[in-house]
Coordinates of C-alpha atoms in Angstrom, one line a residue:
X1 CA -29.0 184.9 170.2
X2 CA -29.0 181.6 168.1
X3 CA -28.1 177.8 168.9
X4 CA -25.9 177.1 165.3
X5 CA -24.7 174.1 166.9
X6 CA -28.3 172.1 165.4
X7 CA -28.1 173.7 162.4
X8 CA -26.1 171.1 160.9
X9 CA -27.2 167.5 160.4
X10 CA -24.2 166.1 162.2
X11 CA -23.8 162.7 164.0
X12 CA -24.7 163.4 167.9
X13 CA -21.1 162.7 168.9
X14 CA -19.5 165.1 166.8
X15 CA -21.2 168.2 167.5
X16 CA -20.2 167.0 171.4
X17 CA -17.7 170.1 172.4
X18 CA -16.9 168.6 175.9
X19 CA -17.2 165.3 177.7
X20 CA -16.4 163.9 181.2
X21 CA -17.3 160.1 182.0
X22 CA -21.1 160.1 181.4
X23 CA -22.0 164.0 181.2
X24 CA -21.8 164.9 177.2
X25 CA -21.9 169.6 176.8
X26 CA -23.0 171.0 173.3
X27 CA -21.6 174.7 173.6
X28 CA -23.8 177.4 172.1
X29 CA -22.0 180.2 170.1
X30 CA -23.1 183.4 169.0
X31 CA -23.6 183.8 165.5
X32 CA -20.6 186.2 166.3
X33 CA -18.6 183.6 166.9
X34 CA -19.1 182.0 163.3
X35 CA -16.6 182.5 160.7
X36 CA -16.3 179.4 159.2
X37 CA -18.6 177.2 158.2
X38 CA -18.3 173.3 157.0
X39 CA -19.6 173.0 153.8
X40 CA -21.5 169.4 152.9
X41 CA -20.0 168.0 149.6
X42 CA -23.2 166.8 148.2
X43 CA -24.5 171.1 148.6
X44 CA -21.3 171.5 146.7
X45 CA -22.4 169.9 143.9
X46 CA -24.9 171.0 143.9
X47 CA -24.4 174.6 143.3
X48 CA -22.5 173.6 140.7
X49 CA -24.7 171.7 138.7
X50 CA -27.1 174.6 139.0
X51 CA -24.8 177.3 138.5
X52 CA -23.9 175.1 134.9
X53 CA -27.3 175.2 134.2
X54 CA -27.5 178.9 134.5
X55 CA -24.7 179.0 132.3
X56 CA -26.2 176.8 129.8
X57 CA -29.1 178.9 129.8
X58 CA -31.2 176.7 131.7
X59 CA -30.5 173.4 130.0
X60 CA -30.7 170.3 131.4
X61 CA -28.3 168.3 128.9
X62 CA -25.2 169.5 128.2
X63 CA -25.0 171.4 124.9
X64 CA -23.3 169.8 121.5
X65 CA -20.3 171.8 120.8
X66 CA -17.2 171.5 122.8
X67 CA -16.6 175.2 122.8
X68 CA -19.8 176.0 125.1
X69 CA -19.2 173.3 127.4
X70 CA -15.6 173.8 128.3
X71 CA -16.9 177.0 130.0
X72 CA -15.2 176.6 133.9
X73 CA -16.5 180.0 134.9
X74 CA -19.2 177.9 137.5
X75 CA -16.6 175.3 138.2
X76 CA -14.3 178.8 139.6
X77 CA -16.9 180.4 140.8
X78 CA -18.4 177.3 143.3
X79 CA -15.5 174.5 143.7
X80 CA -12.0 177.4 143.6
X81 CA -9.1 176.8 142.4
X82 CA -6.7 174.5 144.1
X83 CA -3.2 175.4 145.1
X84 CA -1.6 172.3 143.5
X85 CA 0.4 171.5 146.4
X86 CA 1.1 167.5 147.3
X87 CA 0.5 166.7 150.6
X88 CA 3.6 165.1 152.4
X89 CA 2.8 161.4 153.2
X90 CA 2.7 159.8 156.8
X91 CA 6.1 158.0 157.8
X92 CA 4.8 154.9 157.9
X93 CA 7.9 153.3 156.4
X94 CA 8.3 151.8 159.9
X95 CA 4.9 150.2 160.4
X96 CA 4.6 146.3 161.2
X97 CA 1.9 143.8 161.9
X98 CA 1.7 144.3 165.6
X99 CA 1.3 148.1 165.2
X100 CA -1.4 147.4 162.9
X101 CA -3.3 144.8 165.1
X102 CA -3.2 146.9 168.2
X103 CA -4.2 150.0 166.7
X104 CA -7.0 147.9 165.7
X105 CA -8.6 146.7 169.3
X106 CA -7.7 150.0 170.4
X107 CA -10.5 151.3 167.5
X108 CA -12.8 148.2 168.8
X109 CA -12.2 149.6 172.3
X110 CA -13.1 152.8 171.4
X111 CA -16.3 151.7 170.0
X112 CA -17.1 149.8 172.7
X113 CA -16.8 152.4 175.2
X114 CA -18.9 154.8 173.4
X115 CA -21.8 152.6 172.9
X116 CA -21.5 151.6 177.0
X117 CA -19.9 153.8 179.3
X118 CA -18.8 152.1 182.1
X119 CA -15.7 152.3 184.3
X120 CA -14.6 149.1 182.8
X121 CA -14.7 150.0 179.3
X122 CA -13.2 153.2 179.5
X123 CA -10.2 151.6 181.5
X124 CA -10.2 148.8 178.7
X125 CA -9.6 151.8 176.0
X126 CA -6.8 153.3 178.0
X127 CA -5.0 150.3 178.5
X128 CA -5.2 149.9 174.9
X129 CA -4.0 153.5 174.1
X130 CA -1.0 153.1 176.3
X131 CA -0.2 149.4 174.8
X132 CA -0.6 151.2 171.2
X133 CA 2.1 153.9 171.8
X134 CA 4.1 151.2 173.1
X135 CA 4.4 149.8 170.3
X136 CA 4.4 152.8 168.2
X137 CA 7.6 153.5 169.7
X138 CA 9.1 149.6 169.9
X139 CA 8.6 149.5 166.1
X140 CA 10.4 152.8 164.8
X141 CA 12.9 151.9 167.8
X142 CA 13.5 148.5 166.3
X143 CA 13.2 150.0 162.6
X144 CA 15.9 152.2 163.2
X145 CA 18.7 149.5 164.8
X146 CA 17.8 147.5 161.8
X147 CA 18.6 150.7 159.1
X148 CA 21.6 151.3 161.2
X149 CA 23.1 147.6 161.5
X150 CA 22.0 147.5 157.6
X151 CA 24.0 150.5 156.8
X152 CA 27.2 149.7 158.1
X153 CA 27.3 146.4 155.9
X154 CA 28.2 146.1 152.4
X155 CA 25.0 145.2 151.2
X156 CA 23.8 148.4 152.7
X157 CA 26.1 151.0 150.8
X158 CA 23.1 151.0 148.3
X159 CA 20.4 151.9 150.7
X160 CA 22.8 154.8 152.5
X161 CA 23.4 156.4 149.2
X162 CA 19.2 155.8 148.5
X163 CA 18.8 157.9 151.3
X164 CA 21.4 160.6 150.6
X165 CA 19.9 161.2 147.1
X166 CA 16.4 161.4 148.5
X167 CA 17.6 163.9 151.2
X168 CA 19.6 166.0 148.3
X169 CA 16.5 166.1 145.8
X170 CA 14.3 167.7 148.1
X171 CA 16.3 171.3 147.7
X172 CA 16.4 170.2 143.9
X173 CA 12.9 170.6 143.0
X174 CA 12.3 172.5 139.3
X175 CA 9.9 175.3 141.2
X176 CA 13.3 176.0 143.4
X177 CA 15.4 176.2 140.7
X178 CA 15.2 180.4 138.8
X179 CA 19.0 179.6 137.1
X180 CA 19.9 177.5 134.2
X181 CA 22.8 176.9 132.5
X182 CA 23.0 177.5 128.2
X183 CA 24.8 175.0 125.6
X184 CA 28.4 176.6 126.9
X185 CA 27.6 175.8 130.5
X186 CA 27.5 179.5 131.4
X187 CA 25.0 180.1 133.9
X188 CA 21.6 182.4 132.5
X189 CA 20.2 184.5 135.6
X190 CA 17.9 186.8 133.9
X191 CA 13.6 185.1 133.3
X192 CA 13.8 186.1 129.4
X193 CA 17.4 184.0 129.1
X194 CA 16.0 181.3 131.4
X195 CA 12.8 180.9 129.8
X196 CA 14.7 180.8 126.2
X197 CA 16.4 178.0 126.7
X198 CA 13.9 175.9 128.1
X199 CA 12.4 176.5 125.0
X200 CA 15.2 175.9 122.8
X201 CA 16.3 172.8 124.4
X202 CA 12.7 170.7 124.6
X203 CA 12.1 172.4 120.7
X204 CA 15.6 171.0 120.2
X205 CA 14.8 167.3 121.5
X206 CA 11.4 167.0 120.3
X207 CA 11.7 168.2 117.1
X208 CA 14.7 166.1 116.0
X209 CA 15.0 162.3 114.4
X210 CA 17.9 160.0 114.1
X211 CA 18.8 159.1 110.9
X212 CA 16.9 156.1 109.7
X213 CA 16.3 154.4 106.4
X214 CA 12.9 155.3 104.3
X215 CA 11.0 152.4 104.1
X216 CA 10.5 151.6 100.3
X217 CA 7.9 148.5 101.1
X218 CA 4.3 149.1 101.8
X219 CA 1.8 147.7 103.9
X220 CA -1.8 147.2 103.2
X221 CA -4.2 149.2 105.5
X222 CA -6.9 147.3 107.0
X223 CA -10.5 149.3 105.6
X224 CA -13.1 148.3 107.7
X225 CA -16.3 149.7 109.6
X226 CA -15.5 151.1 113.2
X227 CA -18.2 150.7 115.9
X228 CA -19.7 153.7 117.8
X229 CA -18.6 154.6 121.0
X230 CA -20.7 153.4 123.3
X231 CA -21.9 154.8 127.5
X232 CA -20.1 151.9 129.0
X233 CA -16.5 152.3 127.0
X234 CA -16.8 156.0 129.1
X235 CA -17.8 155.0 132.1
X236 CA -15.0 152.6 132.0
X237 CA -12.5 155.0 130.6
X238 CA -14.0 157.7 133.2
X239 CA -13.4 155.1 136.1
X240 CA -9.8 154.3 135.2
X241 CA -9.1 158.1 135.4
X242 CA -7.4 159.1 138.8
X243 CA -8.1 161.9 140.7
X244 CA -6.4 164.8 141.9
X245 CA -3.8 165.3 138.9
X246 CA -2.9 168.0 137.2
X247 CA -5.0 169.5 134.6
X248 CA -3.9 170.8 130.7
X249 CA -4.3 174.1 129.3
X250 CA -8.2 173.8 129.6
X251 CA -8.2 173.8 133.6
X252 CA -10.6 171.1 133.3
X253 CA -10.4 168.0 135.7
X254 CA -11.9 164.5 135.4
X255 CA -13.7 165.3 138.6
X256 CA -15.8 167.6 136.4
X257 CA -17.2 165.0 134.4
X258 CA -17.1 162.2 137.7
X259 CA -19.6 165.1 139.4
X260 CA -22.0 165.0 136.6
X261 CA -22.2 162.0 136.1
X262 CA -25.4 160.1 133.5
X263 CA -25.4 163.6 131.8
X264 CA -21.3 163.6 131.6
X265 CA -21.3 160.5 130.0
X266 CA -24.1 161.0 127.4
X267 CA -22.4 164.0 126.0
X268 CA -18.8 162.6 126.2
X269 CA -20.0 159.3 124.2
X270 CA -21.5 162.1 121.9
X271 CA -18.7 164.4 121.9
X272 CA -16.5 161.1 121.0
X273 CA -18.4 159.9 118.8
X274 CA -18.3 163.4 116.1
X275 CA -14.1 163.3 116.6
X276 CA -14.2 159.9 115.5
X277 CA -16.7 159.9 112.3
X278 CA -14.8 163.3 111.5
X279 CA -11.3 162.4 112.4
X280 CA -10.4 165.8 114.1
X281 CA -10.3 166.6 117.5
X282 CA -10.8 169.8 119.3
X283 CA -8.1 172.6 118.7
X284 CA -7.3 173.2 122.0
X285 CA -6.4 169.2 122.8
X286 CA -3.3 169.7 120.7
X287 CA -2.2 171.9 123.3
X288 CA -0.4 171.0 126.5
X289 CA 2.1 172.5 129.2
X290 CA 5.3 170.5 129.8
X291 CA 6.9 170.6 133.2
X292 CA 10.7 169.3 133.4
X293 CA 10.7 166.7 136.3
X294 CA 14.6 166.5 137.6
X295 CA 15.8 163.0 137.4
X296 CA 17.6 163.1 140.4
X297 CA 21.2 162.7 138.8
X298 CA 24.0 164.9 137.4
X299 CA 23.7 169.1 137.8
X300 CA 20.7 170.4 138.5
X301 CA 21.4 173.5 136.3
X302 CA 21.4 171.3 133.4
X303 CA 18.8 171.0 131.1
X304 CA 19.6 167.4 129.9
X305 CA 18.8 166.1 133.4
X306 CA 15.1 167.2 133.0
X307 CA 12.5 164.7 131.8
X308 CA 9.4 166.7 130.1
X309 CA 5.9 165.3 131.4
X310 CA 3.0 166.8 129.4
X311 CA 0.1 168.3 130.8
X312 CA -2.5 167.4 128.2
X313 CA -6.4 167.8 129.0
X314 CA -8.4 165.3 130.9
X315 CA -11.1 164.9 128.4
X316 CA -9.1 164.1 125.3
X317 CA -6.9 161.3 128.1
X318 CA -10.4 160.0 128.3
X319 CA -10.6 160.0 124.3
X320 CA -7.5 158.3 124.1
X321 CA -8.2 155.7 127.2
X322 CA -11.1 154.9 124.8
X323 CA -9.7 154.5 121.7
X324 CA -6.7 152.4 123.6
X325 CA -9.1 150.0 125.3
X326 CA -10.3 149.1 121.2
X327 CA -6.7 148.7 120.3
X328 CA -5.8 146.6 123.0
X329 CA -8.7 144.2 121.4
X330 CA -7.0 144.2 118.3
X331 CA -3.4 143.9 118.8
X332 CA -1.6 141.6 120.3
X333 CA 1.8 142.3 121.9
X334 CA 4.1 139.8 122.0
X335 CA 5.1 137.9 125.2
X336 CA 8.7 139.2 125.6
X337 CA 6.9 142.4 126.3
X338 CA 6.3 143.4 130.0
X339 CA 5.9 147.2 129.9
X340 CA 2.5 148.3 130.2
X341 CA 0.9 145.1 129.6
X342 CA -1.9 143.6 131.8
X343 CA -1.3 141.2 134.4
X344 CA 2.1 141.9 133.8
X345 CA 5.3 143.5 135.6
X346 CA 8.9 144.0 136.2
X347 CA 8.4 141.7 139.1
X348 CA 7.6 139.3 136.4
X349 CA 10.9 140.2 134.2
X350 CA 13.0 140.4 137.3
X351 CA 11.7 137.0 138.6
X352 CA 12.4 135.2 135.4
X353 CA 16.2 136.2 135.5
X354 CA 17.0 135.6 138.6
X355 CA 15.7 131.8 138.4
X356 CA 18.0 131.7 134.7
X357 CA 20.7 132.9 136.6
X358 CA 20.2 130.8 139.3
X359 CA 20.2 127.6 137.7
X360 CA 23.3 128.4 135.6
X361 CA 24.7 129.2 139.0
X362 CA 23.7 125.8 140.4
X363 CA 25.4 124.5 137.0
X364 CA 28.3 126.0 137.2
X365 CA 27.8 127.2 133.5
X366 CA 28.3 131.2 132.4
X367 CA 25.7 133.6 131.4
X368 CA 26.1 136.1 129.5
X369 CA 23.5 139.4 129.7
X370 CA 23.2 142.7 127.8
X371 CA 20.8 145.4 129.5
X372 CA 20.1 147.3 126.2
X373 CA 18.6 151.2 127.0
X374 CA 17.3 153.7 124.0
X375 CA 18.4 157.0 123.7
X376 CA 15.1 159.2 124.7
X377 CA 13.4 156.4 123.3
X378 CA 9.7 158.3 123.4
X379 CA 11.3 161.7 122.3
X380 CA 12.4 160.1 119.4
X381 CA 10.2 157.8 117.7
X382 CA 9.7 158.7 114.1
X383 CA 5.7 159.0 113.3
X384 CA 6.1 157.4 110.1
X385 CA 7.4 154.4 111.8
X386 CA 4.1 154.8 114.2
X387 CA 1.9 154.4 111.4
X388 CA 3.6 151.3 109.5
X389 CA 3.7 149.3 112.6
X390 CA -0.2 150.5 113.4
X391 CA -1.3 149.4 110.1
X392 CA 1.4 145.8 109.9
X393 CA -0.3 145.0 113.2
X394 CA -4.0 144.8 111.7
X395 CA -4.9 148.3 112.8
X396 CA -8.5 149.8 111.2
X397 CA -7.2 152.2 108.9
X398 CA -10.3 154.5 110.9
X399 CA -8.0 154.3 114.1
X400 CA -4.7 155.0 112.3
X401 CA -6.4 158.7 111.1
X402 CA -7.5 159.1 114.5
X403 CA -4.0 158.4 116.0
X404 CA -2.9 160.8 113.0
X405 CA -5.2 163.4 113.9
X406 CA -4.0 163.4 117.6
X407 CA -0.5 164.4 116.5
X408 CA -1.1 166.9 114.0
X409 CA -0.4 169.9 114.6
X410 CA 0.7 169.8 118.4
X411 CA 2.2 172.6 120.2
X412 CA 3.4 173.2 123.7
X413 CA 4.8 175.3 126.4
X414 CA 7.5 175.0 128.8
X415 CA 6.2 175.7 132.8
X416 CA 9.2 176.6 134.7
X417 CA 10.0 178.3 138.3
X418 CA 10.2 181.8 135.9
X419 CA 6.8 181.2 134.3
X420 CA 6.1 179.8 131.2
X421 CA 8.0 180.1 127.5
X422 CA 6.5 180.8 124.4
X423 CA 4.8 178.1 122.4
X424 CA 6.4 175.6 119.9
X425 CA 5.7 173.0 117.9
X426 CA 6.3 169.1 118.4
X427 CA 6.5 167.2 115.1
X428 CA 8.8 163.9 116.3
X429 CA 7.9 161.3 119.1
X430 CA 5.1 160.6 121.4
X431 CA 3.6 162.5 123.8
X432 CA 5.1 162.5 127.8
X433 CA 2.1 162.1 130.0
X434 CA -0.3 160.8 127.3
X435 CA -2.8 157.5 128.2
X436 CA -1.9 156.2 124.7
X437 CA 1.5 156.8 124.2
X438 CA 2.6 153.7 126.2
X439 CA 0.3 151.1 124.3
X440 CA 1.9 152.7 121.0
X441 CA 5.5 152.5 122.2
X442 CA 4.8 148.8 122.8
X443 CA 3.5 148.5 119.1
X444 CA 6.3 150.1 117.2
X445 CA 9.1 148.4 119.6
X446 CA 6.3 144.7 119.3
X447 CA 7.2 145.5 115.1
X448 CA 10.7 146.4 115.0
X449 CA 11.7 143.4 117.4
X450 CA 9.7 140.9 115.3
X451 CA 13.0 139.4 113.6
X452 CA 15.7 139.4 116.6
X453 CA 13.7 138.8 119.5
X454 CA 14.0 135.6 121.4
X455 CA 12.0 133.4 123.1
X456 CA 11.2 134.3 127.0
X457 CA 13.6 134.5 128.9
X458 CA 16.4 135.1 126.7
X459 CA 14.9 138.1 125.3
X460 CA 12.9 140.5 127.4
X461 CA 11.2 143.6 127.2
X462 CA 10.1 146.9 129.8
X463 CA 9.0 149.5 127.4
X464 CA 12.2 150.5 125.8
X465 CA 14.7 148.5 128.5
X466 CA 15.6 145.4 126.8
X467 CA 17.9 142.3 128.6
X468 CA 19.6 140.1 126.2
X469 CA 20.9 136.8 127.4
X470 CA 22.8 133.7 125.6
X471 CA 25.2 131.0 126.9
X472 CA 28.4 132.3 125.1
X473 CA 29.8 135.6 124.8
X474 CA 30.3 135.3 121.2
X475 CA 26.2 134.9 120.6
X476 CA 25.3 137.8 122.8
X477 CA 27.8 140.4 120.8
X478 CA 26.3 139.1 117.8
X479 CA 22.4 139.2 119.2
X480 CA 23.2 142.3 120.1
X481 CA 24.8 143.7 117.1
X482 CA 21.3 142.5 115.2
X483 CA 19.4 144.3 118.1
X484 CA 21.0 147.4 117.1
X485 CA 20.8 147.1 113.6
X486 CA 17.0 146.9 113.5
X487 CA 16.2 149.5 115.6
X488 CA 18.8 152.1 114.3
X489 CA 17.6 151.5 110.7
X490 CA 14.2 152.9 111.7
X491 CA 15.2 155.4 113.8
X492 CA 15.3 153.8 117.5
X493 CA 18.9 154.5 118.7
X494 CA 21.0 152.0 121.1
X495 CA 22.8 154.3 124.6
X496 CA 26.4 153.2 124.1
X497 CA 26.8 155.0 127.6
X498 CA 23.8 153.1 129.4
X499 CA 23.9 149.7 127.9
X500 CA 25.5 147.0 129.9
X501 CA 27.1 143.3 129.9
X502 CA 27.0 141.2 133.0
X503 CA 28.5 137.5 133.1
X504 CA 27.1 134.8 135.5
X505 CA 30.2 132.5 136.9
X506 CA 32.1 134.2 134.9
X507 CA 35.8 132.5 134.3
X508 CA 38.9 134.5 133.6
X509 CA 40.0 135.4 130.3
X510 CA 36.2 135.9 129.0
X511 CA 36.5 138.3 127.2
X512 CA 34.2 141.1 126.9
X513 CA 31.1 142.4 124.7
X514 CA 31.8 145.0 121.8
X515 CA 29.4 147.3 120.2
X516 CA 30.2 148.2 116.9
X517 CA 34.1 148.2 118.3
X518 CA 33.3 149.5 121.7
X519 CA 33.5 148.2 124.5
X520 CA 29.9 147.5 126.4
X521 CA 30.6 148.7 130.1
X522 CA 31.0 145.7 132.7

């Protein structure tokens, strides 16, 4: 017979098993009785440091070569392999102030009573308890009459069909969905005619351009010498790495190189350091996995409402967090631009318009706004048109290669509820999913903008949603018509189905805006 119970360095009141006013029971159990056993996280690592180590034959450092390293036999073998699953989040969406401060003198109560256990305290934290659920139940109660009296207004058609859409995507998840539809719309049951066209219709969209005009000017690349990488540009790119995403074809997470820390970041800075004085990063980073993510609209048997997201490896997102950070140093974006740009938001965009609008409200005057949108704008960028705006916005010719070298070559799979498809190349547009790709959309869209853009806040900028906005109808057609112009010459392509006009105090007989002879949707 053994006492388990003190076998674990637990805090005295959790390895309590019953209590009754003052008198505190630890149960013994027979070893028996043991199945499982809580395992310390700091033991976890442990195990795994020193089961690396044995598969590094004993080393202390990790070895040069990426090939060794990326070894995750110890990594299965002590830590598992995760399901994947999200956890569903807490309804919370009716939590309030007073919820918050009660549940928090109930926690004080709480502590109070275990430190001194008297009558009065204890009766204190029950009080509490009862007042919490109280108001628990006042708040969702009071939550709910305000959705309700919300929804039967007109303002609250918006939020009832919100809701509906939520409640309908949940059974329209990809994993749930084995049956696609081909070109014709006939429906494909078997896995060899599913998993086809997947294939064919992501090879299809990222392996196509627009037509665009060759550039016959030149621009003069900017030969200077590049800085090593240094420990703190990894810890910082290792920091702004979240956890618990999903990996790339490697099956290695960033909480690999979190867990090992000084030694993680000695060999990444290393590791970075040969891809950038050679220019050529490890084969297997030009692979990834791409999931198709519904986007909640249109038939969900249709491949054109999927949007690919990449699964590329953690380590080269670190490489190109890295390389991004030195970019960001360099270039500079202009201030139209508020996609991806720090200490900036749509909040910012969306706040600006609404006080143009209003004050052309309060004047009585019209305003006249084009929402421009780009037809798959990543999917589509021409990497030709990536390097000319690198190199015309002072970018080291040494980071242009690098860029170069991240692109060449790169191949995929499609991950659907049937399995995967076979590989295929990807020779047009940026990645989905990459840490870089968003800083480089901004400097392609920074460049082709550069001679039609308007001051803030008649022109601005999300990413690839654009709003146009002038006084008279007459000058946002024609903005808009030079919009186009400049994009579609280099490849970008203007949504006639997606782009929009609005009019602020509009009067009648105003006409409406024309693209290219069609009519821009009111």
């Amino acid at each position: 017979m053994a006492v388990v119970n003190t076998y674990f360095q637990k805090r005295e009141e959790h390895r309590v098993t019953y209590k009754s006013g003052e008198e505190e029971e630890v149960k013994d159990r027979d070893r028996e009785e043991i199945q499982v056993v809580e395992a310390e996280k700091e033991e976890c690592c442990e195990e795994f440091r020193q089961k690396l180590r044995q598969a590094l034959g004993g080393q202390v450092v990790l070895p040069d070569d990426w090939e060794t390293t990326r070894r995750s036999d110890p990594g299965r073998k002590v830590l598992g392999v995760s399901s994947g699953r999200r956890k569903e989040d807490k309804e919370t969406w009716w939590w309030n102030e007073e919820v918050q401060d009660s549940i928090q003198r109930k926690r004080l109560a709480k502590k109070k009573w275990d430190m001194d256990r008297t009558e009065e305290n204890r009766q204190e934290y029950k009080e509490l308890q009862r007042r919490v659920k109280r108001e628990v139940s006042k708040a969702k109660q009071k939550a709910y009459d305000e959705l309700y009296t919300r929804l039967d207004t007109r303002e609250g058609e918006k939020d009832l069909y919100r809701l509906a859409r939520q409640r309908d995507r949940d059974g329209k998840d990809v994993q749930q969905v084995r049956v696609i539809k081909d070109k014709d719309g006939r429906v494909l049951t078997s896995e060899e005619n599913v998993q086809r066209r997947w294939k064919e219709y992501f090879e299809e969209l990222m392996n196509e351009e627009n037509e665009r005009e060759k550039r016959v000017e030149g621009v003069n690349s900017v030969e200077q010498k590049v800085d090593k990488i240094r420990k703190d540009e990894v810890r910082k790119a290792l920091k702004r790495m979240k956890s618990g995403k999903a990996v790339g074809p490697d099956d290695i997470p960033v909480e690999v190189w979190k867990c090992l820390g000084e030694a993680a970041v000695e060999f990444l800075a290393s590791l970075f350091n040969r891809v950038l004085e050679s220019e050529r990063m490890p084969e297997e980073w030009r692979r990834s996995v791409l999931v198709p993510i519904f986007k909640n609209k249109g038939d969900v048997q249709s491949c054109s409402n999927y949007r690919g997201i990449k699964l590329m490896s953690h380590t080269m997102k670190l490489w190109e967090r890295v390389v991004e950070a030195r970019l960001r140093k360099v270039v500079e974006i202009c201030e139209q631009q508020y996609g991806f740009m720090p200490r900036k938001s749509t909040t910012d965009a969306i706040f600006a318009l609404r006080i143009l609008m209003e004050k052309y409200r309060d004047g009585q005057r019209e305003l006249h706004c084009v929402f421009v949108d780009l037809e798959k704008a990543y999917d589509r960028v021409p990497r030709e048109e990536l390097w000319y705006c690198m190199r015309k916005s002072g970018v080291a010719e040494k980071y242009v290669r690098v860029v170069q070298d991240m692109y060449e070559r790169s191949r995929t799979v499609v991950r659907c509820a049937v399995g995967q498809t076979e590989e295929f190349k990807v020779e047009v547009g940026l990645h989905q999913g990459s840490a870089l790709s968003p800083f480089l959309f901004a400097i392609v869209m920074d460049q082709l903008s550069e001679e039609v853009r308007q001051e803030s806040p008649w022109t601005m900028m999300f990413a690839d949603d654009i709003v146009i906005c002038s006084e008279s109808r007459e000058q946002v057609e024609e903005n808009l018509e030079r919009w186009r112009f400049a994009l579609e010459r280099r490849g970008m392509k203007v949504s006639r189905s997606k782009t929009e006009y609005m009019c602020v105090n509009e009067r009648e007989g105003s006409g409406t805006v024309r693209l290219q002879g069609e009519e821009v949707k009111k």
